[in-house]
mmCIF file of C-alpha atoms in Angstrom:
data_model
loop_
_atom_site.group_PDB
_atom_site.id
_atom_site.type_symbol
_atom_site.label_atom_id
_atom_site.label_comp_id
_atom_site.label_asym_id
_atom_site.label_seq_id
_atom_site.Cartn_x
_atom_site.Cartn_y
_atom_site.Cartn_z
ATOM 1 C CA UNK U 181 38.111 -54.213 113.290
ATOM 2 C CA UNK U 182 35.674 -51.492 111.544
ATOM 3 C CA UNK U 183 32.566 -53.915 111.519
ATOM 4 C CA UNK U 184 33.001 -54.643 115.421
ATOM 5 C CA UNK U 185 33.121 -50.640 116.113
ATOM 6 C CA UNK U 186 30.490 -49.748 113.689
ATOM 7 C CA UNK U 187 28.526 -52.520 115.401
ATOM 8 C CA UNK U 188 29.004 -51.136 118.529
ATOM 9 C CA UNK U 189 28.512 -47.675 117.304
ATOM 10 C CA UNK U 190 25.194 -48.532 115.843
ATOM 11 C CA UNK U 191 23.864 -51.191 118.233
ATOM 12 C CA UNK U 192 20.308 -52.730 117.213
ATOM 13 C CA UNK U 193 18.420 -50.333 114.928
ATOM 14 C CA UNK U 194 15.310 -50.914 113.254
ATOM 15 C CA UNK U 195 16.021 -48.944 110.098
ATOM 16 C CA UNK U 196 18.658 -47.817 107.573
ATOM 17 C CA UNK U 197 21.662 -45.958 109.409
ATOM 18 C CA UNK U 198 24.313 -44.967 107.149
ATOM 19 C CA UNK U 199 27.478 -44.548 109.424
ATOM 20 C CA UNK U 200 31.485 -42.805 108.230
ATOM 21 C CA UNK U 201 34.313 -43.967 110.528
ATOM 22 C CA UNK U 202 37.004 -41.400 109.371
ATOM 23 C CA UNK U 203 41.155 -42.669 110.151
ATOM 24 C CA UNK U 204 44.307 -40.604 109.998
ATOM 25 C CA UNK U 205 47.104 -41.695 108.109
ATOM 26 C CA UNK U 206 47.528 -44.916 110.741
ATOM 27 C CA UNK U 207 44.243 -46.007 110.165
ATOM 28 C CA UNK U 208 43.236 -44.980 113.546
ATOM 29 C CA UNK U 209 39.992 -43.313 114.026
ATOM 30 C CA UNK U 210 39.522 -39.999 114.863
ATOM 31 C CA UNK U 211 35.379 -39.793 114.351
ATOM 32 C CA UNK U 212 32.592 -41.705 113.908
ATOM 33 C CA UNK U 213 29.241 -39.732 112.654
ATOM 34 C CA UNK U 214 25.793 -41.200 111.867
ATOM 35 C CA UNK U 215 25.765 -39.338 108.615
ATOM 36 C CA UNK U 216 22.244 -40.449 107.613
ATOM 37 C CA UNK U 217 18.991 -42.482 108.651
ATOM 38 C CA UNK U 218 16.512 -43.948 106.496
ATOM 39 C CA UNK U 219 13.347 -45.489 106.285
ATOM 40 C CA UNK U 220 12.957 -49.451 107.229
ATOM 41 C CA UNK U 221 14.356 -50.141 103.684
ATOM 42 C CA UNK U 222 15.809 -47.453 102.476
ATOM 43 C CA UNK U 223 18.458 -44.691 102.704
ATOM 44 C CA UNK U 224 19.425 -41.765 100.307
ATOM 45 C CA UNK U 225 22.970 -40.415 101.160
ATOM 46 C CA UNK U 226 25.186 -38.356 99.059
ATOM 47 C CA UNK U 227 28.614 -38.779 98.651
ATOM 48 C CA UNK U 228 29.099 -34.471 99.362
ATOM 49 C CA UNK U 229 27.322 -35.795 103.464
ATOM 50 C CA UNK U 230 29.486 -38.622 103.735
ATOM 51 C CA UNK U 231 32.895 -36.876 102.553
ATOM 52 C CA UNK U 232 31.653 -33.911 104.763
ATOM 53 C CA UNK U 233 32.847 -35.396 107.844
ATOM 54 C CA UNK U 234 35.898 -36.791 106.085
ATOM 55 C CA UNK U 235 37.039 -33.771 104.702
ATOM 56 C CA UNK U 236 36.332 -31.707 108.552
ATOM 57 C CA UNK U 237 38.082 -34.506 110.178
ATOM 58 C CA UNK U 238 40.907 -33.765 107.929
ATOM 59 C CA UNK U 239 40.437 -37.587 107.597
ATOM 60 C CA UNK U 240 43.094 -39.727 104.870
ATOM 61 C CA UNK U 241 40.661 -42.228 104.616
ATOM 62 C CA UNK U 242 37.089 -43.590 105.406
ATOM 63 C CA UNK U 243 35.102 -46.524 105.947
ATOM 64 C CA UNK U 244 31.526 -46.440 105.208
ATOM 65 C CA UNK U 245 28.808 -48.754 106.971
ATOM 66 C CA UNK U 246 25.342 -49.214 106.586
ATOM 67 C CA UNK U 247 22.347 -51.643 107.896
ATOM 68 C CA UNK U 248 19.829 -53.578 106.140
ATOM 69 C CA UNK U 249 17.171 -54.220 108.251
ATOM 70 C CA UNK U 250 15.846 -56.860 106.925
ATOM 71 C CA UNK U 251 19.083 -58.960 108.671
ATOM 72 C CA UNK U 252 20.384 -59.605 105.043
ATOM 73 C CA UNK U 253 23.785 -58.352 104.307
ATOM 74 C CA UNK U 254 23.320 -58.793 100.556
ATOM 75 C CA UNK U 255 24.327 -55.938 98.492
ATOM 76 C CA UNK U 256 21.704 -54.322 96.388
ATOM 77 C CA UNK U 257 22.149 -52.285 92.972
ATOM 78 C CA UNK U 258 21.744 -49.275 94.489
ATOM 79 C CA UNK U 259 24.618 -50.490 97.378
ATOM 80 C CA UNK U 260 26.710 -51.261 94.476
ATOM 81 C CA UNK U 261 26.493 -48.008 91.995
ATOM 82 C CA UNK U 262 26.423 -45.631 95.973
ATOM 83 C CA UNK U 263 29.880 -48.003 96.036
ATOM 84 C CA UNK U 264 31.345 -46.824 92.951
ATOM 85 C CA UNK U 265 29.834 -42.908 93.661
ATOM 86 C CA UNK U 266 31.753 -43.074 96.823
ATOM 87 C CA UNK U 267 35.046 -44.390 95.245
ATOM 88 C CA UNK U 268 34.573 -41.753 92.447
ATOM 89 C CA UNK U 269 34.375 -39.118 94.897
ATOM 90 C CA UNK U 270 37.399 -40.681 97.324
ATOM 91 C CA UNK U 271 39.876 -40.784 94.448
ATOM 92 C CA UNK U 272 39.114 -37.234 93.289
ATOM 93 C CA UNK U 273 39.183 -36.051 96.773
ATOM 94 C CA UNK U 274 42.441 -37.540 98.273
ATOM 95 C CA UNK U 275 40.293 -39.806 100.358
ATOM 96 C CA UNK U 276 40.861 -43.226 100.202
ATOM 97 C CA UNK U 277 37.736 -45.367 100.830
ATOM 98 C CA UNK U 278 38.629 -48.867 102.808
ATOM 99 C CA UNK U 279 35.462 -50.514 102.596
ATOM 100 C CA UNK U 280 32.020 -50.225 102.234
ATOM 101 C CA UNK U 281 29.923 -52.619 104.953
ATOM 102 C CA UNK U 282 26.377 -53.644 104.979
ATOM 103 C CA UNK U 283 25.296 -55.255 108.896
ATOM 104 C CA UNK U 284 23.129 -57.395 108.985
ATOM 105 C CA UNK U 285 21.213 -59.148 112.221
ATOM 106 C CA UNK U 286 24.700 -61.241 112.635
ATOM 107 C CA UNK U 287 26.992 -61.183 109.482
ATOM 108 C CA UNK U 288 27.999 -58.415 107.295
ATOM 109 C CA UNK U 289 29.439 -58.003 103.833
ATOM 110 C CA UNK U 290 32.459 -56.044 103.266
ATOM 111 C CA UNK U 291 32.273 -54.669 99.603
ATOM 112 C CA UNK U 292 36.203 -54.317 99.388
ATOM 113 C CA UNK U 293 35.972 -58.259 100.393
ATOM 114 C CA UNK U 294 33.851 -58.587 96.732
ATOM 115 C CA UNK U 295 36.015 -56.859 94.946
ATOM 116 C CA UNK U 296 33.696 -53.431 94.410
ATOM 117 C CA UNK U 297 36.022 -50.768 96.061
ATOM 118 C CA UNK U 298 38.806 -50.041 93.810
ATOM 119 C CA UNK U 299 39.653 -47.647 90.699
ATOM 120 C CA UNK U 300 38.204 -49.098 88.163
ATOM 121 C CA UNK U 301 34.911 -50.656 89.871
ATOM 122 C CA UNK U 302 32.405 -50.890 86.992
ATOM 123 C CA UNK U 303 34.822 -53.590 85.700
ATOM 124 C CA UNK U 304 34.145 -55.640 88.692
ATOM 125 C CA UNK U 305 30.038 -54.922 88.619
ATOM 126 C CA UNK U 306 28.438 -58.403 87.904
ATOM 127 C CA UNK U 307 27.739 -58.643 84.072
ATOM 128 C CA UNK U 308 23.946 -58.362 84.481
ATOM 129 C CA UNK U 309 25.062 -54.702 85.319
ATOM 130 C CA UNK U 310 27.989 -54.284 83.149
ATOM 131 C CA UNK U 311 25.311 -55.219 80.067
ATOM 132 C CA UNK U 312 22.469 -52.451 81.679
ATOM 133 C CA UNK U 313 25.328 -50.164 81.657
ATOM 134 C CA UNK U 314 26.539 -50.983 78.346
ATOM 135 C CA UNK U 315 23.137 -50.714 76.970
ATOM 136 C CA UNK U 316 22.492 -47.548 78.155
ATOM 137 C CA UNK U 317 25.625 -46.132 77.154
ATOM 138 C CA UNK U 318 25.192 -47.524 73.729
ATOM 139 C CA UNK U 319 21.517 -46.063 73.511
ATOM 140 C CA UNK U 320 22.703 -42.401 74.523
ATOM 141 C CA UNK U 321 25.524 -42.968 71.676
ATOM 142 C CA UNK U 322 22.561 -44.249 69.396
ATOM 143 C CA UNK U 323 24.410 -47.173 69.173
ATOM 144 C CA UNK U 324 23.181 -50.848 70.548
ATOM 145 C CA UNK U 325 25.118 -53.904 71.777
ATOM 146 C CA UNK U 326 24.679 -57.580 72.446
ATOM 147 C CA UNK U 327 24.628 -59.582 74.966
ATOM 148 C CA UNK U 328 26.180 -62.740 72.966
ATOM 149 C CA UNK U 329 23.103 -64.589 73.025
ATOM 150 C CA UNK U 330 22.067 -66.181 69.763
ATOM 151 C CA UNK U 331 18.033 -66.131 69.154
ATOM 152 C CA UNK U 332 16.608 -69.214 67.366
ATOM 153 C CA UNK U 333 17.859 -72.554 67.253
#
């Protein structure tokens, strides 16, 4: 179970680690690296550091961990858009990515588990997203959008 070894691998930390369990073709491991720490509630990785090990491992897939701190496995935004980076970068790369897992002091969330790890992720984003994305989109076309709200009574 990746969440049991991650858990293991990580222990109790008191800020963001950002782990990559890299499997062969069997879906056995063959390395686990601590590709990043962060602050108490925070961590910048790039997908080029986590795919690094990946790619040296000569690794057909990955599974990506990380903690929250705060003992809250909730995904964030930022959890969610490093989710679909990461899937981006798997599918161009040949690198399948499993799952993307957020520890917390005694649960975790698996991302695959909510439906945010597969082609076609922004489709699965929670509409408060898909509409910011939309939005955007929309203003860099010059165009706008609604959100299917009526105003008035």
């Amino acid at each position: 179970d990746g969440y049991q070894l991650m858990r293991q691998f990580l222990g109790d930390v008191d800020r963001e680690y950002l782990i990559v369990l890299c499997l062969n073709t069997k879906n056995e491991p063959t390395n686990i690296n601590c590709c990043h720490i962060g602050s108490i509630n925070s961590s910048i990785a790039h997908p080029r550091e986590i795919f690094k090990t990946a790619i040296l491992s000569n690794s057909a897939r990955i599974m990506v961990g990380h903690t929250h701190p705060s003992g809250n496995p909730e995904p964030s935004e930022a959890d969610l858009v490093m989710t679909a980076r990461l899937t981006d970068a798997g599918e161009l790369l040949g690198i399948d990515v499993l799952d993307l897992s957020i520890l917390g002091d005694y649960d975790f969330a698996s991302l695959k588990s909510g439906g945010y790890v597969y082609t076609g992720w922004w489709m699965k984003i929670p509409d408060r997203y898909n509409l910011v994305f939309l939005k955007t989109l929309c203003a860099v076309l010059g165009s706008s959008v609604s959100d299917g709200k009526q105003k008035g009574g």
